[in-house]
Coordinates of C-alpha atoms and ligand atoms in Angstrom, one line a residue:
M1387 CA -18.0 6.8 -4.3
P1388 CA -14.7 6.8 -2.4
T1389 CA -14.7 9.1 0.6
S1390 CA -11.9 11.6 0.9
E1391 CA -8.9 10.7 3.1
W1392 CA -8.4 14.3 3.9
P1393 CA -7.5 15.3 7.5
P1394 CA -10.9 15.2 9.5
Q1395 CA -10.0 18.5 11.2
E1396 CA -9.9 20.4 7.9
K1397 CA -13.1 18.8 6.7
M1398 CA -14.8 19.7 9.9
Q1399 CA -13.7 23.3 9.5
F1400 CA -15.0 23.1 5.9
Q1401 CA -18.5 22.0 7.1
L1402 CA -18.5 24.8 9.8
A1403 CA -17.7 27.4 7.1
L1404 CA -20.7 26.2 5.1
R1405 CA -23.0 26.4 8.1
R1406 CA -21.7 29.8 9.1
R1407 CA -22.6 31.0 5.6
G1408 CA -26.2 29.9 6.3
V1409 CA -26.3 26.6 4.5
S1410 CA -28.5 24.3 6.7
D1411 CA -30.0 21.6 4.3
L1412 CA -28.5 18.4 5.6
A1413 CA -28.6 16.6 2.2
V1414 CA -26.6 19.5 0.7
L1415 CA -24.1 19.4 3.6
R1416 CA -23.7 15.7 3.2
A1417 CA -23.1 16.0 -0.5
M1418 CA -20.5 18.6 0.2
E1419 CA -18.9 16.3 2.7
D1420 CA -18.9 13.4 0.2
V1421 CA -17.3 15.1 -2.8
P1422 CA -13.5 15.2 -2.6
R1423 CA -12.8 18.8 -3.7
E1424 CA -9.0 18.1 -3.8
L1425 CA -9.6 16.0 -6.9
F1426 CA -11.2 19.0 -8.8
V1427 CA -8.4 21.6 -8.2
A1428 CA -5.0 21.9 -9.8
A1429 CA -2.2 19.8 -8.2
G1430 CA -0.5 22.9 -6.8
D1431 CA -3.7 24.1 -5.1
R1432 CA -4.6 20.8 -3.3
A1433 CA -3.5 22.1 0.1
D1434 CA -6.2 24.9 -0.3
A1435 CA -8.9 22.5 -1.4
Y1436 CA -11.0 22.8 1.8
R1437 CA -10.5 26.5 2.3
D1438 CA -13.6 28.5 1.4
V1439 CA -12.1 30.2 -1.6
A1440 CA -12.5 30.0 -5.4
L1441 CA -9.4 28.6 -7.2
P1442 CA -8.1 28.8 -10.8
I1443 CA -8.6 25.9 -13.1
D1444 CA -7.6 25.3 -16.8
C1445 CA -8.6 27.6 -19.6
G1446 CA -8.5 30.7 -17.4
Q1447 CA -11.7 29.6 -15.5
T1448 CA -12.4 29.1 -11.8
I1449 CA -13.8 26.5 -9.4
S1450 CA -16.3 28.4 -7.3
Q1451 CA -16.0 29.0 -3.6
P1452 CA -17.5 26.0 -1.7
S1453 CA -20.0 28.1 0.4
V1454 CA -21.3 29.6 -2.9
V1455 CA -21.6 26.1 -4.4
A1456 CA -23.5 24.9 -1.3
Y1457 CA -25.7 28.0 -1.2
M1458 CA -26.7 27.7 -4.9
T1459 CA -27.3 24.0 -4.5
E1460 CA -29.6 24.6 -1.5
Q1461 CA -31.5 27.3 -3.4
L1462 CA -32.0 24.9 -6.4
Q1463 CA -34.0 22.5 -4.2
S1464 CA -33.2 19.5 -6.4
K1465 CA -34.8 16.1 -5.5
P1466 CA -33.8 12.5 -6.4
F1467 CA -36.5 12.4 -9.2
H1468 CA -35.3 15.6 -10.9
R1469 CA -33.5 16.0 -14.2
V1470 CA -31.0 18.9 -13.7
L1471 CA -29.1 21.0 -16.2
E1472 CA -25.9 22.8 -15.2
I1473 CA -24.4 25.4 -17.5
G1474 CA -20.6 25.8 -17.0
T1475 CA -19.1 22.4 -16.0
G1476 CA -15.7 23.9 -15.3
S1477 CA -13.9 21.4 -13.1
G1478 CA -17.0 19.2 -12.7
Y1479 CA -17.2 19.9 -8.9
Q1480 CA -20.7 21.4 -8.8
A1481 CA -21.9 18.6 -11.1
A1482 CA -20.5 16.0 -8.7
V1483 CA -22.4 17.7 -5.8
L1484 CA -25.6 17.8 -7.8
S1485 CA -25.1 14.1 -8.7
H1486 CA -25.7 13.2 -5.0
L1487 CA -29.0 15.1 -4.9
A1488 CA -30.7 14.8 -8.3
G1489 CA -31.8 11.9 -10.5
D1490 CA -29.9 12.9 -13.6
V1491 CA -27.5 15.7 -14.3
V1492 CA -26.6 17.1 -17.7
T1493 CA -23.7 19.6 -17.5
V1494 CA -22.6 21.7 -20.5
E1495 CA -19.2 23.3 -21.0
R1496 CA -17.8 25.4 -24.0
F1497 CA -14.2 24.3 -23.5
R1498 CA -13.4 20.9 -24.8
L1499 CA -10.4 20.4 -22.4
L1500 CA -12.5 21.2 -19.4
A1501 CA -15.4 19.0 -20.5
E1502 CA -12.9 16.1 -21.1
R1503 CA -11.2 16.5 -17.7
A1504 CA -14.5 16.8 -15.9
R1505 CA -15.8 13.7 -17.6
E1506 CA -12.8 11.7 -16.5
R1507 CA -13.0 12.9 -12.9
L1508 CA -16.7 12.2 -12.6
A1509 CA -16.2 8.7 -14.1
R1510 CA -13.4 8.0 -11.7
L1511 CA -15.7 9.0 -8.8
G1512 CA -18.5 6.8 -10.0
C1513 CA -20.9 9.7 -10.7
R1514 CA -22.8 7.6 -13.3
N1515 CA -25.9 9.9 -13.4
V1516 CA -23.9 12.9 -14.9
E1517 CA -23.5 13.5 -18.6
V1518 CA -20.9 16.1 -19.6
V1519 CA -21.8 17.7 -23.0
L1520 CA -19.5 20.0 -25.0
A1521 CA -22.1 22.7 -25.9
D1522 CA -23.0 26.4 -25.7
G1523 CA -25.2 27.0 -22.7
C1524 CA -26.4 30.2 -24.4
S1525 CA -28.2 28.0 -27.0
I1526 CA -28.9 24.6 -25.5
P1527 CA -29.2 21.9 -28.2
D1528 CA -32.9 20.9 -28.6
E1529 CA -32.1 17.2 -28.1
L1530 CA -31.2 17.8 -24.5
G1531 CA -34.9 18.3 -23.7
H1532 CA -36.5 19.9 -20.7
F1533 CA -35.3 20.1 -17.0
D1534 CA -36.8 20.3 -13.5
R1535 CA -33.9 22.4 -12.4
I1536 CA -31.3 24.6 -14.2
L1537 CA -28.2 26.0 -12.5
V1538 CA -26.0 28.5 -14.3
T1539 CA -22.5 28.8 -13.0
A1540 CA -21.3 31.6 -15.3
A1541 CA -22.6 35.2 -15.2
L1542 CA -25.4 36.1 -17.7
P1543 CA -26.3 39.7 -18.6
D1544 CA -29.9 38.6 -18.2
I1545 CA -31.8 35.3 -18.3
P1546 CA -32.7 34.3 -21.8
E1547 CA -36.4 33.4 -22.5
A1548 CA -35.1 30.4 -24.4
L1549 CA -33.6 29.0 -21.2
V1550 CA -36.7 29.6 -19.1
A1551 CA -38.6 27.7 -21.9
R1552 CA -36.5 24.7 -21.0
L1553 CA -37.9 24.5 -17.5
Q1554 CA -40.7 22.1 -16.7
P1555 CA -43.8 23.5 -15.0
D1556 CA -42.9 24.3 -11.4
G1557 CA -39.2 24.3 -12.4
V1558 CA -36.5 26.4 -10.7
L1559 CA -33.6 28.2 -12.3
V1560 CA -30.7 29.7 -10.3
A1561 CA -28.2 32.0 -12.1
P1562 CA -25.8 34.9 -11.5
V1563 CA -27.1 37.9 -13.4
G1564 CA -25.2 41.1 -14.0
P1565 CA -22.1 42.7 -15.6
Q1566 CA -19.1 40.6 -16.7
S1567 CA -16.8 42.5 -14.3
G1568 CA -19.1 41.6 -11.4
P1569 CA -20.6 41.8 -8.8
Q1570 CA -23.7 40.0 -10.0
A1571 CA -27.0 39.2 -8.2
L1572 CA -27.8 35.5 -7.7
V1573 CA -31.3 35.2 -9.2
R1574 CA -33.8 32.4 -8.6
L1575 CA -36.7 31.9 -11.0
R1576 CA -39.7 29.6 -10.4
K1577 CA -42.0 28.7 -13.3
T1578 CA -45.6 28.9 -12.0
K1579 CA -48.8 28.3 -13.8
D1580 CA -49.3 32.1 -14.0
G1581 CA -45.8 33.0 -15.2
V1582 CA -42.5 33.3 -13.4
D1583 CA -41.6 34.3 -9.8
R1584 CA -38.3 36.0 -9.5
A1585 CA -36.2 36.5 -6.3
E1586 CA -32.8 38.2 -5.9
L1587 CA -30.7 36.3 -3.3
I1588 CA -27.1 37.3 -2.7
E1589 CA -24.3 39.1 -4.4
V1590 CA -21.8 36.8 -6.2
R1591 CA -18.8 37.0 -8.6
F1592 CA -18.7 34.6 -11.5
V1593 CA -16.7 34.5 -14.7
P1594 CA -18.9 35.6 -17.7
A1595 CA -20.9 33.2 -19.8
L1596 CA -19.5 33.5 -23.4
S1597 CA -21.4 32.3 -26.4
G1598 CA -20.1 29.6 -28.8
I1599 CA -17.9 26.6 -28.3
A1600 CA -14.3 27.9 -27.5
R1601 CA -12.0 27.5 -30.4
E1602 CA -8.7 27.4 -28.4
I1603 CA -9.0 23.9 -26.9
Ligands
LIG1171 N1 -19.3 24.9 -12.1 C1 -17.9 25.0 -12.2 C2 -17.3 26.4 -12.2 C3 -17.9 27.3 -13.2 S1 -16.7 28.4 -13.9 C4 -17.2 24.1 -11.2 O1 -17.8 23.5 -10.4 O2 -15.9 24.0 -11.3 C5 -17.7 28.8 -15.3 C6 -17.7 27.8 -16.5 O3 -18.7 28.2 -17.4 C7 -16.3 27.9 -17.2 O4 -15.8 26.6 -17.3 C8 -16.7 28.4 -18.6 O5 -15.9 28.0 -19.6 C9 -18.2 28.0 -18.7 N2 -19.0 28.7 -19.7 C10 -19.0 30.0 -19.9 N3 -19.9 30.3 -20.9 C11 -20.5 29.1 -21.2 C12 -21.4 28.8 -22.2 N4 -22.0 29.7 -23.0 N5 -21.7 27.5 -22.3 C13 -21.1 26.5 -21.6 N6 -20.2 26.8 -20.6 C14 -19.9 28.1 -20.5

């Protein structure tokens, strides 16, 4: 994967911002260092690519704030032998970060345009272990199978049982849960042999998960 040619000073500030927000997992920090965020934002926003802010992308969606991406990735605890599902591909940035940490990543998006652009970017960066699928994350196609980790990057009113059923034993799911208008709570579920452990982590603001494939584009 090509390393970004961005000014080292700005990338150093970027890493410091992630650490200040409490992210300490070195593998996660390295993945954040290696993924060139400037390639995932609109051309007009490139100068802001390494600021710790969410930015608008196509189809009225957003690429999340880097410290939230890093925090969610850290909470997911994905390992090189894991199969990971992301719901809400958006720009493909979070999927690119996960591709450095997991074995295989399947990411689903309901907008065709976003899915196509993300697929192109990820291919250009050489993220060969990521598959971008145009699908409704609210009803994951059966053929996608089961996952060790599930990361949802759009806000859900609650976590559907059907999604928890897609987790392998000992699997972890991280999702923003709450009202569409936000704020939402970031929730982490772990599937145990006796049921499900649930923890509420931090407050976040995500665009809502909407059901169905988008008809517009
Ligand atoms: N992870 C993205 C940002 C997520 S923005 C990134 O790194 O850039 C949330 C995304 O979730 C949007 O692109 C939105 O279209 C998508 N989304 C919302 N509901 C969805 C659903 N039911 N299935 C699949 N994608 C969905």
